[in-house]
mmCIF file of C-alpha atoms in Angstrom:
data_model
loop_
_atom_site.group_PDB
_atom_site.id
_atom_site.type_symbol
_atom_site.label_atom_id
_atom_site.label_comp_id
_atom_site.label_asym_id
_atom_site.label_seq_id
_atom_site.Cartn_x
_atom_site.Cartn_y
_atom_site.Cartn_z
ATOM 1 C CA MET A 826 3.148 18.251 -5.513
ATOM 2 C CA PRO A 827 2.541 15.011 -3.583
ATOM 3 C CA GLY A 828 -0.739 13.131 -3.805
ATOM 4 C CA ALA A 829 -3.697 14.684 -2.071
ATOM 5 C CA GLY A 830 -4.946 12.880 1.017
ATOM 6 C CA CYS A 831 -8.627 12.643 1.395
ATOM 7 C CA GLY A 832 -8.668 11.770 5.152
ATOM 8 C CA SER A 833 -9.619 8.608 6.876
ATOM 9 C CA GLY A 834 -12.767 6.626 6.488
ATOM 10 C CA VAL A 835 -14.590 5.698 3.253
ATOM 11 C CA ASP A 836 -14.808 8.601 0.865
ATOM 12 C CA PRO A 837 -17.978 8.285 -1.244
ATOM 13 C CA GLY A 838 -16.351 10.227 -4.081
ATOM 14 C CA VAL A 839 -13.892 7.390 -4.657
ATOM 15 C CA ALA A 840 -15.914 4.565 -3.424
ATOM 16 C CA GLY A 841 -15.555 2.759 -6.747
ATOM 17 C CA ALA A 842 -11.750 2.603 -6.211
ATOM 18 C CA ALA A 843 -12.089 -0.280 -3.824
ATOM 19 C CA GLY A 844 -13.351 -2.522 -6.695
ATOM 20 C CA ALA A 845 -11.789 -5.582 -8.034
ATOM 21 C CA THR A 846 -9.995 -5.468 -11.393
ATOM 22 C CA GLY A 847 -12.066 -4.320 -14.288
ATOM 23 C CA ALA A 848 -14.468 -1.426 -14.893
ATOM 24 C CA ALA A 849 -17.250 -3.180 -13.050
ATOM 25 C CA GLY A 850 -15.105 -5.028 -10.480
ATOM 26 C CA ALA A 851 -16.757 -6.281 -7.370
ATOM 27 C CA GLN A 852 -16.992 -3.876 -4.467
ATOM 28 C CA GLY A 853 -14.803 -4.765 -1.524
ATOM 29 C CA ASN A 854 -16.290 -7.000 1.205
ATOM 30 C CA GLY A 855 -14.416 -5.020 3.978
ATOM 31 C CA SER A 856 -13.916 -1.422 4.834
ATOM 32 C CA SER A 857 -11.649 0.876 2.773
ATOM 33 C CA GLY A 858 -10.364 4.268 3.524
ATOM 34 C CA ASP A 859 -7.368 6.582 4.049
ATOM 35 C CA VAL A 860 -7.590 7.556 0.400
ATOM 36 C CA THR A 861 -4.821 9.470 -1.453
ATOM 37 C CA ILE A 862 -4.847 10.380 -5.174
ATOM 38 C CA SER A 863 -1.988 11.107 -7.498
ATOM 39 C CA ALA A 864 -1.729 14.793 -8.729
ATOM 40 C CA ASP A 865 -2.719 13.738 -12.237
ATOM 41 C CA GLY A 866 -5.786 12.021 -10.917
ATOM 42 C CA LEU A 867 -5.029 8.717 -12.584
ATOM 43 C CA ARG A 868 -4.199 6.537 -9.574
ATOM 44 C CA VAL A 869 -5.693 6.146 -6.116
ATOM 45 C CA ALA A 870 -3.963 4.588 -3.180
ATOM 46 C CA PHE A 871 -5.921 3.385 -0.088
ATOM 47 C CA GLU A 872 -6.046 0.898 2.710
ATOM 48 C CA SER A 873 -8.583 -1.849 2.788
ATOM 49 C CA SER A 874 -9.478 -4.942 4.889
ATOM 50 C CA ALA A 875 -11.428 -6.435 1.977
ATOM 51 C CA THR A 876 -10.491 -9.995 0.950
ATOM 52 C CA ASN A 877 -12.082 -10.017 -2.536
ATOM 53 C CA VAL A 878 -10.352 -7.076 -4.231
ATOM 54 C CA VAL A 879 -7.132 -8.701 -5.250
ATOM 55 C CA PRO A 880 -6.615 -12.464 -5.355
ATOM 56 C CA GLU A 881 -3.414 -12.545 -3.412
ATOM 57 C CA ASP A 882 -5.087 -10.864 -0.282
ATOM 58 C CA THR A 883 -7.008 -13.482 1.793
ATOM 59 C CA ASP A 884 -6.649 -12.177 5.304
ATOM 60 C CA ASN A 885 -8.685 -9.505 7.102
ATOM 61 C CA THR A 886 -5.744 -7.240 7.964
ATOM 62 C CA ASN A 887 -5.504 -3.841 6.428
ATOM 63 C CA ASP A 888 -3.507 -3.745 3.240
ATOM 64 C CA ILE A 889 -2.442 -0.935 0.906
ATOM 65 C CA LEU A 890 -3.808 -1.084 -2.638
ATOM 66 C CA THR A 891 -3.699 1.142 -5.765
ATOM 67 C CA ARG A 892 -6.490 1.549 -8.312
ATOM 68 C CA ASP A 893 -5.408 2.688 -11.821
ATOM 69 C CA LEU A 894 -8.551 4.658 -12.899
ATOM 70 C CA THR A 895 -7.592 4.546 -16.569
ATOM 71 C CA ALA A 896 -6.784 0.778 -16.833
ATOM 72 C CA ASN A 897 -9.480 -0.129 -14.272
ATOM 73 C CA THR A 898 -7.058 -2.427 -12.317
ATOM 74 C CA THR A 899 -6.501 -2.754 -8.598
ATOM 75 C CA SER A 900 -3.091 -3.862 -7.298
ATOM 76 C CA LEU A 901 -1.788 -4.928 -3.928
ATOM 77 C CA VAL A 902 1.009 -2.502 -2.717
ATOM 78 C CA SER A 903 1.850 -3.874 0.731
ATOM 79 C CA ARG A 904 3.871 -6.887 -0.505
ATOM 80 C CA ALA A 905 7.382 -8.138 -0.720
ATOM 81 C CA ASP A 906 9.689 -7.344 -3.601
ATOM 82 C CA GLY A 907 8.672 -8.457 -7.071
ATOM 83 C CA ALA A 908 5.464 -8.365 -9.064
ATOM 84 C CA ALA A 909 4.272 -11.528 -7.287
ATOM 85 C CA GLY A 910 5.888 -10.720 -3.934
ATOM 86 C CA ALA A 911 4.233 -12.177 -0.861
ATOM 87 C CA PRO A 912 1.530 -10.140 0.788
ATOM 88 C CA GLY A 913 2.459 -8.385 3.985
ATOM 89 C CA ASP A 914 2.132 -10.550 7.043
ATOM 90 C CA GLY A 915 0.879 -7.628 9.201
ATOM 91 C CA SER A 916 -1.446 -4.635 8.871
ATOM 92 C CA SER A 917 -0.459 -1.688 6.605
ATOM 93 C CA THR A 918 -2.037 1.756 6.892
ATOM 94 C CA ASP A 919 -1.688 5.474 6.000
ATOM 95 C CA ALA A 920 -0.834 5.350 2.306
ATOM 96 C CA SER A 921 0.596 8.322 0.472
ATOM 97 C CA ILE A 922 1.054 8.351 -3.264
ATOM 98 C CA SER A 923 3.567 10.369 -5.315
ATOM 99 C CA ALA A 924 2.302 13.051 -7.602
ATOM 100 C CA ASP A 925 3.006 10.933 -10.627
ATOM 101 C CA GLY A 926 1.405 7.823 -9.053
ATOM 102 C CA ARG A 927 4.466 5.607 -9.308
ATOM 103 C CA ILE A 928 5.570 5.479 -5.667
ATOM 104 C CA VAL A 929 3.474 4.691 -2.586
ATOM 105 C CA ALA A 930 4.697 5.157 1.038
ATOM 106 C CA PHE A 931 2.871 3.591 3.981
ATOM 107 C CA GLU A 932 3.151 2.506 7.596
ATOM 108 C CA THR A 933 3.261 -1.187 8.367
ATOM 109 C CA ILE A 934 3.946 -3.803 11.057
ATOM 110 C CA ALA A 935 4.578 -6.515 8.429
ATOM 111 C CA THR A 936 7.874 -8.332 8.870
ATOM 112 C CA ASN A 937 8.298 -9.691 5.391
ATOM 113 C CA LEU A 938 8.254 -6.746 3.008
ATOM 114 C CA GLY A 939 11.944 -6.301 2.354
ATOM 115 C CA SER A 940 15.252 -7.779 3.216
ATOM 116 C CA ALA A 941 15.719 -5.228 6.135
ATOM 117 C CA SER A 942 12.156 -5.260 7.420
ATOM 118 C CA THR A 943 12.396 -8.411 9.563
ATOM 119 C CA ILE A 944 10.994 -6.462 12.540
ATOM 120 C CA GLY A 945 9.890 -9.259 14.895
ATOM 121 C CA SER A 946 7.723 -6.923 16.910
ATOM 122 C CA GLN A 947 4.589 -4.801 16.767
ATOM 123 C CA ASN A 948 6.564 -1.541 16.177
ATOM 124 C CA SER A 949 5.477 0.092 12.906
ATOM 125 C CA VAL A 950 7.845 1.200 10.216
ATOM 126 C CA ILE A 951 7.573 3.185 6.977
ATOM 127 C CA ALA A 952 7.835 1.159 3.660
ATOM 128 C CA VAL A 953 8.078 2.525 0.140
ATOM 129 C CA ARG A 954 6.801 0.556 -2.852
ATOM 130 C CA ARG A 955 8.039 1.634 -6.310
ATOM 131 C CA LEU A 956 5.258 0.477 -8.653
ATOM 132 C CA THR A 957 7.396 0.782 -11.794
ATOM 133 C CA ASP A 958 10.054 -1.779 -10.717
ATOM 134 C CA ALA A 959 7.951 -3.670 -8.072
ATOM 135 C CA THR A 960 10.419 -3.031 -5.154
ATOM 136 C CA THR A 961 9.560 -2.410 -1.519
ATOM 137 C CA THR A 962 12.100 -0.862 0.747
ATOM 138 C CA LEU A 963 12.265 0.095 4.365
ATOM 139 C CA ALA A 964 12.387 3.898 4.702
ATOM 140 C CA SER A 965 12.492 4.355 8.478
ATOM 141 C CA ARG A 966 16.127 3.339 8.884
ATOM 142 C CA ALA A 967 19.503 4.840 9.602
ATOM 143 C CA ASP A 968 21.814 6.151 6.863
ATOM 144 C CA GLY A 969 23.191 3.711 4.213
ATOM 145 C CA ALA A 970 21.651 0.966 2.140
ATOM 146 C CA ALA A 971 21.850 -1.528 5.076
ATOM 147 C CA GLY A 972 21.162 1.031 7.778
ATOM 148 C CA ALA A 973 19.670 -0.266 11.004
ATOM 149 C CA ARG A 974 15.963 -0.095 11.547
ATOM 150 C CA LEU A 975 14.931 2.913 13.680
ATOM 151 C CA THR A 976 13.112 1.933 16.816
ATOM 152 C CA PRO A 977 11.179 4.074 19.246
ATOM 153 C CA ALA A 978 13.106 5.464 22.269
#
């Protein structure tokens, strides 16, 4: 069963999820919403415009983050490949987390999230971040590993 979406806007039931790393992490200084939680209830994915939740996010664009509710850590999801991959250079929204909390899919206009995501326009695409191996791939593309990016008609 996929993660359960909680709708858009800030959900007071998971308001603490938008906190910086640590059990008493600072509350985000921007809005957070579009919450989705893994089926086991251990990880939350959400979008946020806060700039103080993770150190690598310093812009005011929406980013996708996850909060591990057991480890009390918050991580940037909308980033290029690798554990220290560059943050997305455009807004990311509409996160959806897998049942086991290891994969997050999201919509983005960022152009730097994967080798095939050099979009060069404001058309959004769907990206998938595998948290276990820190890879980000473009999902909205034609068949094959190097399939062309799908564009609106």
